[in-house]
PDB file of C-alpha atoms and ligand atoms in Angstrom:
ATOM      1  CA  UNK A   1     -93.343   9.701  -9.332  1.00  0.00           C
ATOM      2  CA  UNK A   2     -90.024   8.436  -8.660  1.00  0.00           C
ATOM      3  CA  UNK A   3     -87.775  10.566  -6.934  1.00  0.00           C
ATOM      4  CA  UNK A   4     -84.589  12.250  -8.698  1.00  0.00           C
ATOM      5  CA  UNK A   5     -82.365  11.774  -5.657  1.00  0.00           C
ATOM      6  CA  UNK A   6     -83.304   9.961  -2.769  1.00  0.00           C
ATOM      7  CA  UNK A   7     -81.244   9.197   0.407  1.00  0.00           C
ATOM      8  CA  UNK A   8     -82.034   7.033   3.217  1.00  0.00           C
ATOM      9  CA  UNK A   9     -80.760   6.077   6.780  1.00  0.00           C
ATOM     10  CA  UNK A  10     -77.435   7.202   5.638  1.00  0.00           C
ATOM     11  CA  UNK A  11     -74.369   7.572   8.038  1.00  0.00           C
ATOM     12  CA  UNK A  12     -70.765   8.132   7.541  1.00  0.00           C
ATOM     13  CA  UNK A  13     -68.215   7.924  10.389  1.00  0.00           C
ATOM     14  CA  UNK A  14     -64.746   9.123  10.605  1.00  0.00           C
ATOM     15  CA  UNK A  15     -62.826   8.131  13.756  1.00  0.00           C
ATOM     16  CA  UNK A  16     -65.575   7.081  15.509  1.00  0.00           C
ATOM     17  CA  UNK A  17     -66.987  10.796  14.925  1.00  0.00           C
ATOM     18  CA  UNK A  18     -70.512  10.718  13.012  1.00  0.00           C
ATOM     19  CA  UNK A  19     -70.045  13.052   9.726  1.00  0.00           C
ATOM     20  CA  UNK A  20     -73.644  12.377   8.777  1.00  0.00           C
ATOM     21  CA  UNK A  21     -75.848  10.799  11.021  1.00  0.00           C
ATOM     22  CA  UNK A  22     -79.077   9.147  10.408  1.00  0.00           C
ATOM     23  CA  UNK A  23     -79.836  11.673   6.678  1.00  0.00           C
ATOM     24  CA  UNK A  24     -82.675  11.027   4.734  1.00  0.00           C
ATOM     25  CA  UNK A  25     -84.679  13.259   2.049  1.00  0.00           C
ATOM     26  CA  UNK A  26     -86.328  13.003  -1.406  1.00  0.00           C
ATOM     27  CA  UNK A  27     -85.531  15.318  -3.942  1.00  0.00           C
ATOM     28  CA  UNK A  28     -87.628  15.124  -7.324  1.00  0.00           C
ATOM     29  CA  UNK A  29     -86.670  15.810 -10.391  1.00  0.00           C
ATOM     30  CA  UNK A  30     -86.044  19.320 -11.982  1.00  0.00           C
ATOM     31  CA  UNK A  31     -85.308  20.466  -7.887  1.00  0.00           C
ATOM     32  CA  UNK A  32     -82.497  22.769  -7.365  1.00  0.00           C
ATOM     33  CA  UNK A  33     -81.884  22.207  -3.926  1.00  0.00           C
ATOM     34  CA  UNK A  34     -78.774  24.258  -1.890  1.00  0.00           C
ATOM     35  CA  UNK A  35     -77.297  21.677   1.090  1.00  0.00           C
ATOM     36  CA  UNK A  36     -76.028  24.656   3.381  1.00  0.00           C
ATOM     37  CA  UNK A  37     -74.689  24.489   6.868  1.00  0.00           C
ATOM     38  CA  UNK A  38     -72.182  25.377   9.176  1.00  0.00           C
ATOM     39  CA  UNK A  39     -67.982  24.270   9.190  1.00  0.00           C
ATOM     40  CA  UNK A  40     -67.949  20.559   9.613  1.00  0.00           C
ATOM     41  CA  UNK A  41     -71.615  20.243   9.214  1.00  0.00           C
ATOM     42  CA  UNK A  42     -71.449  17.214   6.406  1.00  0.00           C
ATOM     43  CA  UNK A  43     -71.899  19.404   3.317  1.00  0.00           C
ATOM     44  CA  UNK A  44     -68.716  17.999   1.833  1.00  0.00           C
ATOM     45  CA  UNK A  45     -69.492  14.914   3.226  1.00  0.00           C
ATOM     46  CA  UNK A  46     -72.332  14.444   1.449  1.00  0.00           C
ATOM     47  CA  UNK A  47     -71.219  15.422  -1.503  1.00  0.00           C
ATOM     48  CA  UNK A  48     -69.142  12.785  -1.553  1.00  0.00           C
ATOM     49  CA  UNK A  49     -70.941   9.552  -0.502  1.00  0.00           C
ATOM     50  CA  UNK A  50     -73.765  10.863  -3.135  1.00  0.00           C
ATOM     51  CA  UNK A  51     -70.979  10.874  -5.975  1.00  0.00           C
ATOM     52  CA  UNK A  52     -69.176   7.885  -4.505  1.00  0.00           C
ATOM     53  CA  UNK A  53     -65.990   8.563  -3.721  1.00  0.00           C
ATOM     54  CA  UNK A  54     -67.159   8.003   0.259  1.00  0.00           C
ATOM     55  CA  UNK A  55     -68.873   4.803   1.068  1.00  0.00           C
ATOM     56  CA  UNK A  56     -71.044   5.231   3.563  1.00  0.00           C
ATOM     57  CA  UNK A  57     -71.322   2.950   6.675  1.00  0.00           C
ATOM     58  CA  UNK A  58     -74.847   2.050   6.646  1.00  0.00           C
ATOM     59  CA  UNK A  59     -77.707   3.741   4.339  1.00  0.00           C
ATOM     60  CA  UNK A  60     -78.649   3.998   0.549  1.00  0.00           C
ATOM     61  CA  UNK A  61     -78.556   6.786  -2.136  1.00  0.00           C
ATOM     62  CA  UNK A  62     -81.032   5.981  -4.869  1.00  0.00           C
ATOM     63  CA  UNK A  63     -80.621   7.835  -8.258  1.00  0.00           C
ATOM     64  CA  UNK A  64     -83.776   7.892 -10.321  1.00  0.00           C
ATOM     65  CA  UNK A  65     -85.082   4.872  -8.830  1.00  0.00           C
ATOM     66  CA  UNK A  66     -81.298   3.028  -9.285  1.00  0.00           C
ATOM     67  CA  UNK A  67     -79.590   1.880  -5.723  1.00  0.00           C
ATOM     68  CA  UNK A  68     -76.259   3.308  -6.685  1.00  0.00           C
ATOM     69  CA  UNK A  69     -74.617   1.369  -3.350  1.00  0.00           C
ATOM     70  CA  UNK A  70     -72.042  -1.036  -5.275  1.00  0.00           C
ATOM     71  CA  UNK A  71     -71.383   1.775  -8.324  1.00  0.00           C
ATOM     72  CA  UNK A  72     -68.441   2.948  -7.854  1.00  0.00           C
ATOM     73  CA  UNK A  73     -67.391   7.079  -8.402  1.00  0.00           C
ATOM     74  CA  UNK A  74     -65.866   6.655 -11.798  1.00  0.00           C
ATOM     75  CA  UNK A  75     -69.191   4.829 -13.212  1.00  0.00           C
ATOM     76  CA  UNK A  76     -71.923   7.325 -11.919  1.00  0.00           C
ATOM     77  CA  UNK A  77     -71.410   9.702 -14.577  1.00  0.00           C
ATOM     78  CA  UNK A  78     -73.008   6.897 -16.905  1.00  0.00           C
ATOM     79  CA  UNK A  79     -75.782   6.469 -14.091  1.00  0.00           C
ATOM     80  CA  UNK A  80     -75.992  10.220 -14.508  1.00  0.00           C
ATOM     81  CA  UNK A  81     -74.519  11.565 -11.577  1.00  0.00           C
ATOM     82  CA  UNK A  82     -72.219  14.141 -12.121  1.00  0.00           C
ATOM     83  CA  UNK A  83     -70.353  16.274  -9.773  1.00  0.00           C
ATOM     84  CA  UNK A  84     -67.593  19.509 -10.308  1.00  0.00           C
ATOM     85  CA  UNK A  85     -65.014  20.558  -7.459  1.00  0.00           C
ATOM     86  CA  UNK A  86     -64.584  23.222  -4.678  1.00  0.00           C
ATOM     87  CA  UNK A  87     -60.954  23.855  -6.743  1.00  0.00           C
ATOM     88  CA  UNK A  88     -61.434  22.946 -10.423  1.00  0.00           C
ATOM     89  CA  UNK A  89     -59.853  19.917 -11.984  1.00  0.00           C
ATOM     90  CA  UNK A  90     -59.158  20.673 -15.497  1.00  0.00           C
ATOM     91  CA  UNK A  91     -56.694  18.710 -17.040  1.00  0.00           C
ATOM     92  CA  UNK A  92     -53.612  21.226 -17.545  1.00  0.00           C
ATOM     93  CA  UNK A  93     -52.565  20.606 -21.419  1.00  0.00           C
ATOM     94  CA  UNK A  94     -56.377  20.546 -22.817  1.00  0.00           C
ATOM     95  CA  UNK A  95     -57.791  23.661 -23.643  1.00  0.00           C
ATOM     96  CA  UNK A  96     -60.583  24.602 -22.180  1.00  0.00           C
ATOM     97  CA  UNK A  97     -62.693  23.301 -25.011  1.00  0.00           C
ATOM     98  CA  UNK A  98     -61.007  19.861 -24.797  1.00  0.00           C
ATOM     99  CA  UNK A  99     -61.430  19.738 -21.655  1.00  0.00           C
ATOM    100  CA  UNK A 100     -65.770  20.371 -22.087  1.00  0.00           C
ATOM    101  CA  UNK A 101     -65.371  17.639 -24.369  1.00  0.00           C
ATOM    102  CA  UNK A 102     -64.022  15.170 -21.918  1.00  0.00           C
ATOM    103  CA  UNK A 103     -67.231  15.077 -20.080  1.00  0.00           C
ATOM    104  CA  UNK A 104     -68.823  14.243 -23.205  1.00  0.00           C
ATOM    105  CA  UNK A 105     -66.591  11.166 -23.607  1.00  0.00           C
ATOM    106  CA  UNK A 106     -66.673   9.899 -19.929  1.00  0.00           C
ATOM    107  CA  UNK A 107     -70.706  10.834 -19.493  1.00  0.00           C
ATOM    108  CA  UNK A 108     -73.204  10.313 -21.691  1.00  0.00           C
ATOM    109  CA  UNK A 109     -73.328  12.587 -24.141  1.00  0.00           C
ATOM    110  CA  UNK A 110     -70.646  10.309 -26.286  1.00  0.00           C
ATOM    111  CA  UNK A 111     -72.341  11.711 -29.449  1.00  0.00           C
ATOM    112  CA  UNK A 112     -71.881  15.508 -28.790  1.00  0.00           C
ATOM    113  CA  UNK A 113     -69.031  17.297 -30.855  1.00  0.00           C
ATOM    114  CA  UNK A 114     -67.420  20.870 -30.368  1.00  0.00           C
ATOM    115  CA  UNK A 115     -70.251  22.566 -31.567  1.00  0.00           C
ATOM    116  CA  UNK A 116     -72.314  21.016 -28.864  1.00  0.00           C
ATOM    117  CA  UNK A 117     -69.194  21.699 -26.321  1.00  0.00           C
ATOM    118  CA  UNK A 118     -68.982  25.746 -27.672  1.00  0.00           C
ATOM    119  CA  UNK A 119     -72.593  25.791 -27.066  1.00  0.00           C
ATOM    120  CA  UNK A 120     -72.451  25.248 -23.117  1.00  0.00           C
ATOM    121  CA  UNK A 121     -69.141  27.312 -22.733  1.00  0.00           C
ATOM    122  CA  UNK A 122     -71.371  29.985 -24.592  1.00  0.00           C
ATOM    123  CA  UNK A 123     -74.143  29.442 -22.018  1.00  0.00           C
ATOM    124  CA  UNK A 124     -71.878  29.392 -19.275  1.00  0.00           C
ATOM    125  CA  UNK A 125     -70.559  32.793 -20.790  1.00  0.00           C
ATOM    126  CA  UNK A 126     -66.846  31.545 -21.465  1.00  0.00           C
ATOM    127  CA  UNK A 127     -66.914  31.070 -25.289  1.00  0.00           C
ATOM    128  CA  UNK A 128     -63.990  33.167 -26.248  1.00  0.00           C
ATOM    129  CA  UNK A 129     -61.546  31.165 -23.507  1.00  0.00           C
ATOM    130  CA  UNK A 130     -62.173  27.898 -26.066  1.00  0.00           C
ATOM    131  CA  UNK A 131     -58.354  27.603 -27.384  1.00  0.00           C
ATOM    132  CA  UNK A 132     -57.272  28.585 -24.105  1.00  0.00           C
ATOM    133  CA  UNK A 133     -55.486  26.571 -21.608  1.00  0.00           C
ATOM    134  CA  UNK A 134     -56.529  26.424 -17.490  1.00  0.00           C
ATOM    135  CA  UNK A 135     -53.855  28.175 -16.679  1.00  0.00           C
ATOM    136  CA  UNK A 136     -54.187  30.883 -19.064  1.00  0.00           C
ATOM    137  CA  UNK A 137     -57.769  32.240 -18.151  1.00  0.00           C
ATOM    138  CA  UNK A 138     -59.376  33.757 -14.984  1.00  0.00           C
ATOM    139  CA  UNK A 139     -60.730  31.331 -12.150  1.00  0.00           C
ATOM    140  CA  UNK A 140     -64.090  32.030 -12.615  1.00  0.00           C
ATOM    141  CA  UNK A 141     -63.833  30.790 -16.453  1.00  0.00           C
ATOM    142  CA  UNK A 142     -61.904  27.625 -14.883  1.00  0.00           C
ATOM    143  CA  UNK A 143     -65.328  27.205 -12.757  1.00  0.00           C
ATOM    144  CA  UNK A 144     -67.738  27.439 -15.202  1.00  0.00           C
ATOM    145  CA  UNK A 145     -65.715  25.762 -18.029  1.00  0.00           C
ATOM    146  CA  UNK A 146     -65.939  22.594 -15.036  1.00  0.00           C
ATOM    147  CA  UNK A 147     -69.910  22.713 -14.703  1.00  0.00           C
ATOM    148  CA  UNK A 148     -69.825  22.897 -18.660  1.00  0.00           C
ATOM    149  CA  UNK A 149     -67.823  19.841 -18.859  1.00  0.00           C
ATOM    150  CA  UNK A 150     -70.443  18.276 -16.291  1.00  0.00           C
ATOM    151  CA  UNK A 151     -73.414  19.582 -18.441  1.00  0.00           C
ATOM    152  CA  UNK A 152     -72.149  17.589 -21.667  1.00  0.00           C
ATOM    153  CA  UNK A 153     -72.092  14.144 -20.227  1.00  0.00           C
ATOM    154  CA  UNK A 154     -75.842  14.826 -20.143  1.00  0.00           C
ATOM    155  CA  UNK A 155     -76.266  13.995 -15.657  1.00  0.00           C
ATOM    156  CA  UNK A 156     -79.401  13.832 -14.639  1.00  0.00           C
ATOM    157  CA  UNK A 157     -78.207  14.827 -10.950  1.00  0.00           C
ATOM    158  CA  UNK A 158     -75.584  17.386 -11.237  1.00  0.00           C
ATOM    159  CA  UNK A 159     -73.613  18.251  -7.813  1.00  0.00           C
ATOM    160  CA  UNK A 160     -72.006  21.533  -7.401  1.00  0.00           C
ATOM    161  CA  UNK A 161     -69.212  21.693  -5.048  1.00  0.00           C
ATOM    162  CA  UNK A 162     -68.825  25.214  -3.812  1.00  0.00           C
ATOM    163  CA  UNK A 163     -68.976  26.813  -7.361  1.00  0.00           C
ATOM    164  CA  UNK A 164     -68.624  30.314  -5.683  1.00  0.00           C
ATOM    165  CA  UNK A 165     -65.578  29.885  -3.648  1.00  0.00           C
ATOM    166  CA  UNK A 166     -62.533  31.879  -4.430  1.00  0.00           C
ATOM    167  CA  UNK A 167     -64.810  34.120  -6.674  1.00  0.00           C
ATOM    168  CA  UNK A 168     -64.688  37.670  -7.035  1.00  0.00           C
ATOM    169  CA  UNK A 169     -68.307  39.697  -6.381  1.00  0.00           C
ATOM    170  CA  UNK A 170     -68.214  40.181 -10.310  1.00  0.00           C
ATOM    171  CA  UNK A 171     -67.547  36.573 -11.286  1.00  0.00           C
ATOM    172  CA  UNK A 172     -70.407  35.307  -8.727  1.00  0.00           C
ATOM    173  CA  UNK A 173     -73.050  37.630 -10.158  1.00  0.00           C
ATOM    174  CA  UNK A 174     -71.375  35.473 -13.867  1.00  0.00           C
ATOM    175  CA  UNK A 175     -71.959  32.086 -12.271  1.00  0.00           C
ATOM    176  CA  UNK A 176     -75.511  33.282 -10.763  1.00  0.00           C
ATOM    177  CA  UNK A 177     -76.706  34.141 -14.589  1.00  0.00           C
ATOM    178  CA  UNK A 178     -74.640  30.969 -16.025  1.00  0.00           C
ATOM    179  CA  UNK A 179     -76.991  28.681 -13.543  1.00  0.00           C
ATOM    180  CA  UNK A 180     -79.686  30.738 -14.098  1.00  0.00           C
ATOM    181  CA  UNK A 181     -79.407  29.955 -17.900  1.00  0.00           C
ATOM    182  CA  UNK A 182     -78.222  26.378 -17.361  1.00  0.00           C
ATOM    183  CA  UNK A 183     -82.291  26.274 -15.324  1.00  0.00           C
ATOM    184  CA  UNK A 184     -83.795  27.943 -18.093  1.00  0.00           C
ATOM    185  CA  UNK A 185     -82.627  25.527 -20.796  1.00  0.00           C
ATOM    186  CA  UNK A 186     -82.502  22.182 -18.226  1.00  0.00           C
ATOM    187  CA  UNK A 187     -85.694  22.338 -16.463  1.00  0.00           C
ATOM    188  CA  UNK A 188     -85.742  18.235 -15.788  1.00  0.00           C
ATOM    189  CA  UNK A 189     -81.880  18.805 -14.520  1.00  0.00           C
ATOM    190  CA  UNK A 190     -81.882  18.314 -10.559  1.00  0.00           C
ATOM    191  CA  UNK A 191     -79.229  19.822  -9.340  1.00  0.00           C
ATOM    192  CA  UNK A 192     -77.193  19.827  -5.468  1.00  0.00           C
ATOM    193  CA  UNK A 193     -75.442  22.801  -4.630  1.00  0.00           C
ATOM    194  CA  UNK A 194     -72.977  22.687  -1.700  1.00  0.00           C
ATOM    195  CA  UNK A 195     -72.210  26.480  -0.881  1.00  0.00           C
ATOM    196  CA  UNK A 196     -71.074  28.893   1.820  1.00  0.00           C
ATOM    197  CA  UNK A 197     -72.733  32.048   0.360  1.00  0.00           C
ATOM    198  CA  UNK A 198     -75.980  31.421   1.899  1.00  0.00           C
ATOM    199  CA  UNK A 199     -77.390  34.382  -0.458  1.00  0.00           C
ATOM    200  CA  UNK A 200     -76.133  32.695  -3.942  1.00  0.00           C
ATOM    201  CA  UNK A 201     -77.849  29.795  -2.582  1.00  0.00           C
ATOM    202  CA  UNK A 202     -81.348  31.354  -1.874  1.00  0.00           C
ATOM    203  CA  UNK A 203     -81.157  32.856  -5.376  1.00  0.00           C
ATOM    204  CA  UNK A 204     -80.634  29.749  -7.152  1.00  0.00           C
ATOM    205  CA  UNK A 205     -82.211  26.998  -5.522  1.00  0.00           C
ATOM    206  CA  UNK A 206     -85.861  26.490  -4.943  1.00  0.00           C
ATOM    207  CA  UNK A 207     -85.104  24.127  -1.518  1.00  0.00           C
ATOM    208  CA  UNK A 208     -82.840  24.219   0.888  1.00  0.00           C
ATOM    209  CA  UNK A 209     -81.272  21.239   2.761  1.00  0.00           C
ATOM    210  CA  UNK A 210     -79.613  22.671   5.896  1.00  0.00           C
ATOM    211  CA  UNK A 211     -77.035  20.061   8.168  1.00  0.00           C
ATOM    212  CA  UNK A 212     -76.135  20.742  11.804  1.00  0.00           C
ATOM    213  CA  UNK A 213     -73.369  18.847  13.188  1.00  0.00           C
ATOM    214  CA  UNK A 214     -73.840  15.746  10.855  1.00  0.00           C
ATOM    215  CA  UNK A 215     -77.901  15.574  11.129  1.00  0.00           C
ATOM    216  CA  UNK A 216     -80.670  16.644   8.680  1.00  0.00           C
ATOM    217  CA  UNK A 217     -82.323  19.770  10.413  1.00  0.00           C
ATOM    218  CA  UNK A 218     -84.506  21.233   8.020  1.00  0.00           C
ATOM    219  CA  UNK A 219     -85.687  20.533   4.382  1.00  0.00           C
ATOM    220  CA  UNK A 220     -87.724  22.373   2.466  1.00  0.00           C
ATOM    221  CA  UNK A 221     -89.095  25.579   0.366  1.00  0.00           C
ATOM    222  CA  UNK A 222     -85.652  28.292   0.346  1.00  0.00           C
ATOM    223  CA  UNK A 223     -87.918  30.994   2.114  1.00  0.00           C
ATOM    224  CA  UNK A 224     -89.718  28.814   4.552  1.00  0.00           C
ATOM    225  CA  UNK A 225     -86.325  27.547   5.338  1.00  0.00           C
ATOM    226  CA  UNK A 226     -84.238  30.455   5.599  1.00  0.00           C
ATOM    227  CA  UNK A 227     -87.362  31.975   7.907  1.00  0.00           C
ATOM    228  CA  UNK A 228     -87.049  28.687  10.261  1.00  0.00           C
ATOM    229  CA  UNK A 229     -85.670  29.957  13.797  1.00  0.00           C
ATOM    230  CA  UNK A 230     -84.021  26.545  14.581  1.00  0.00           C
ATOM    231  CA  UNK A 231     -82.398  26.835  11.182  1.00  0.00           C
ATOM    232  CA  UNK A 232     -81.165  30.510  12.076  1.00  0.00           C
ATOM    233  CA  UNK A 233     -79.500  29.595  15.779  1.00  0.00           C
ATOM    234  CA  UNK A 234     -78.182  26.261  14.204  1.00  0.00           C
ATOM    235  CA  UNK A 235     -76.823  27.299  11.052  1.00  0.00           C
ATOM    236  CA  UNK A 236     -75.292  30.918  12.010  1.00  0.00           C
ATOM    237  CA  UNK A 237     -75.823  30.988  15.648  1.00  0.00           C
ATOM    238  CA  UNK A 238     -77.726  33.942  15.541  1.00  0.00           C
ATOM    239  CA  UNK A 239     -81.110  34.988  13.884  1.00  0.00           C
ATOM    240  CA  UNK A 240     -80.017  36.050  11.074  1.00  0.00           C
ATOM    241  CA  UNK A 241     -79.610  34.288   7.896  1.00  0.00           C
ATOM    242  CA  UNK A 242     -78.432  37.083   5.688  1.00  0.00           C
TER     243      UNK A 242
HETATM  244  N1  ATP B 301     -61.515  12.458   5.503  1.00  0.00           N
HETATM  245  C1  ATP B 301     -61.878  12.760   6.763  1.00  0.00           C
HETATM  246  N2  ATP B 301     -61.256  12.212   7.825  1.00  0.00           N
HETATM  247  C2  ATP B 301     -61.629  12.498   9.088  1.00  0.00           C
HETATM  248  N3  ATP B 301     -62.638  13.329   9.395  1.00  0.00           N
HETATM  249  C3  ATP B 301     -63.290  13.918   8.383  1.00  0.00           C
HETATM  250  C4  ATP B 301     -62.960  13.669   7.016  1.00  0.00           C
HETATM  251  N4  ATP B 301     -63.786  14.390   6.226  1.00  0.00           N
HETATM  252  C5  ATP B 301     -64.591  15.059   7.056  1.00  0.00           C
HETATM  253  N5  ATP B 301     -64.307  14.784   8.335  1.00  0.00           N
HETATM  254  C6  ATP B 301     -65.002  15.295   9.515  1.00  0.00           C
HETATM  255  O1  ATP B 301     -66.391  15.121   9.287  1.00  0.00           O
HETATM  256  C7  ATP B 301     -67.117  16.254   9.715  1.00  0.00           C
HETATM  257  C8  ATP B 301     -67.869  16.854   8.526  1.00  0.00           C
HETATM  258  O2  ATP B 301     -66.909  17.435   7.641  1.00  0.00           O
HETATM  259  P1  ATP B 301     -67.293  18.039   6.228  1.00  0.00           P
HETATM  260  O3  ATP B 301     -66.025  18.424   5.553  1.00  0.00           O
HETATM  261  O4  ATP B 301     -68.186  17.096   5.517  1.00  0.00           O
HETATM  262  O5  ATP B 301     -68.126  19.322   6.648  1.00  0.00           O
HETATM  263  P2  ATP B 301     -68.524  20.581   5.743  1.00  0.00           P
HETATM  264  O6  ATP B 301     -69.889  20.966   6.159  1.00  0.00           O
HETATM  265  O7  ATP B 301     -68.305  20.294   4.320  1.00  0.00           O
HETATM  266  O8  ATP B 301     -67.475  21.653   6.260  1.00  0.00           O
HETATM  267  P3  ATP B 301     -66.886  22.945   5.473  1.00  0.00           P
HETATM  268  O9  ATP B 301     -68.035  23.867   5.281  1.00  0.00           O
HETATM  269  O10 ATP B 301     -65.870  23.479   6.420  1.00  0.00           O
HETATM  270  O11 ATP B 301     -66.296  22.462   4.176  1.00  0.00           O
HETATM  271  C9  ATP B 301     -66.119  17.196  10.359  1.00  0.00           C
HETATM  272  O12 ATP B 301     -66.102  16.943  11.727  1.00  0.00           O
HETATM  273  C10 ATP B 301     -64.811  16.796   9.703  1.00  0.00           C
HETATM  274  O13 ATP B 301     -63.738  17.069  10.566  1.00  0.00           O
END
């Protein structure tokens, strides 16, 4: 079966300084898989050369069998690659419903209308901020509203860019049940979560993708990963994971 996501060989250099260095894996479809790691591992990194805005200096990321190489960031949404953003980008003077509907324009889900856009903000559990603006509702709802604006242009990869940071306890246990619902009603969706909060992670994701200092270390089942003692001294220095 052809794989969801698949990266090969790939490196990315700043300054001469390898950001990722020689990462491949195969993720297939319907995996939610958290890429965890230390500061300055390559999380953000490759976050980036998957959704394009990086170009990578040597290596491939294939999207359902499609060699995305010469496609640039603005077009992967209609390959189905969609991503959201460690501080959400919401355009200021749409309301928060306008703005859901904006991924429906630029993705592929050019056919869904505001009943289809109330629908995810429902799921997501921000409904009643609809005919609010950004700036008017809390920055969890300015989160979520940004993965349901992802959700409507239909990706079949959807990258999370630390969806938890800047959260309140209270609005991370609302994100943790808004995935968890997004899971239930996606199952094909394969999803990339980039994320600090090592525990959010582990209760989302059924793999875990850890980086080290620009290289793939481990890759794999959450618990078998999280139990992995090179994992543990890499990732936290210590032997703990939790
Ligand atoms: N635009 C850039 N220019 C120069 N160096 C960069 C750039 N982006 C990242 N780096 C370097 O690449 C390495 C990986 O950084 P990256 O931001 O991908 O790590 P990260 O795991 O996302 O870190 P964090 O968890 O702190 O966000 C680091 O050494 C970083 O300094």
């Amino acid at each position: 079966m052809t794989a969801a996501l698949e990266v090969r060989e790939l490196y990315m250099t700043f300054s001469g300084v390898d950001a990722l260095s020689s990462v491949s894996l195969s993720v297939p479809q319907g995996t939610w898989m958290g890429l965890i790691g230390p500061n300055g591992s390559g999380k953000s990194t490759m976050l980036n050369v998957l959704s394009g805005l990086y170009k990578p200096r040597a290596g491939a990321v294939v999207v359902s069998g499609s060699d995305l190489g010469r496609v640039p960031a603005r077009s992967r949404i209609k390959h189905g690659v969609c991503r959201t953003f460690q501080h959400p980008q919401l355009a200021a003077s749409l309301t928060i419903l306008e703005n859901v509907m904006v991924g429906a324009v630029r993705g592929r889900g050019a056919s869904a209308d505001d009943e289809t856009g109330l629908q995810w903000l429902a799921r997501l559990g921000c409904a009643e901020y609809a005919e609010h603006l950004p700036a008017e509702v809390p920055y969890g709802v300015q989160k979520r509203a940004e993965v349901a604006r992802a959700l409507i242009s239909e990706p079949s990869l959807l990258l999370l860019d630390e969806p938890a940071a800047g959260l309140s306890a209270r609005e991370r246990a609302e994100l943790v049940a808004a995935l968890r619902e997004v899971r239930e009603v996606l199952p094909d969706l394969t999803l990339c979560l980039v994320e600090h909060d090592v525990g959010l992670v582990a209760s989302v994701c059924t793999e875990l993708a850890v980086l080290s200092a620009g290289k793939l270390i481990a890759h794999g089942p959450t618990d078998e990963v999280l139990a992995d003692d090179a994992v543990k001294l890499a990732y936290l220095g210590s032997r703990s994971t939790t």
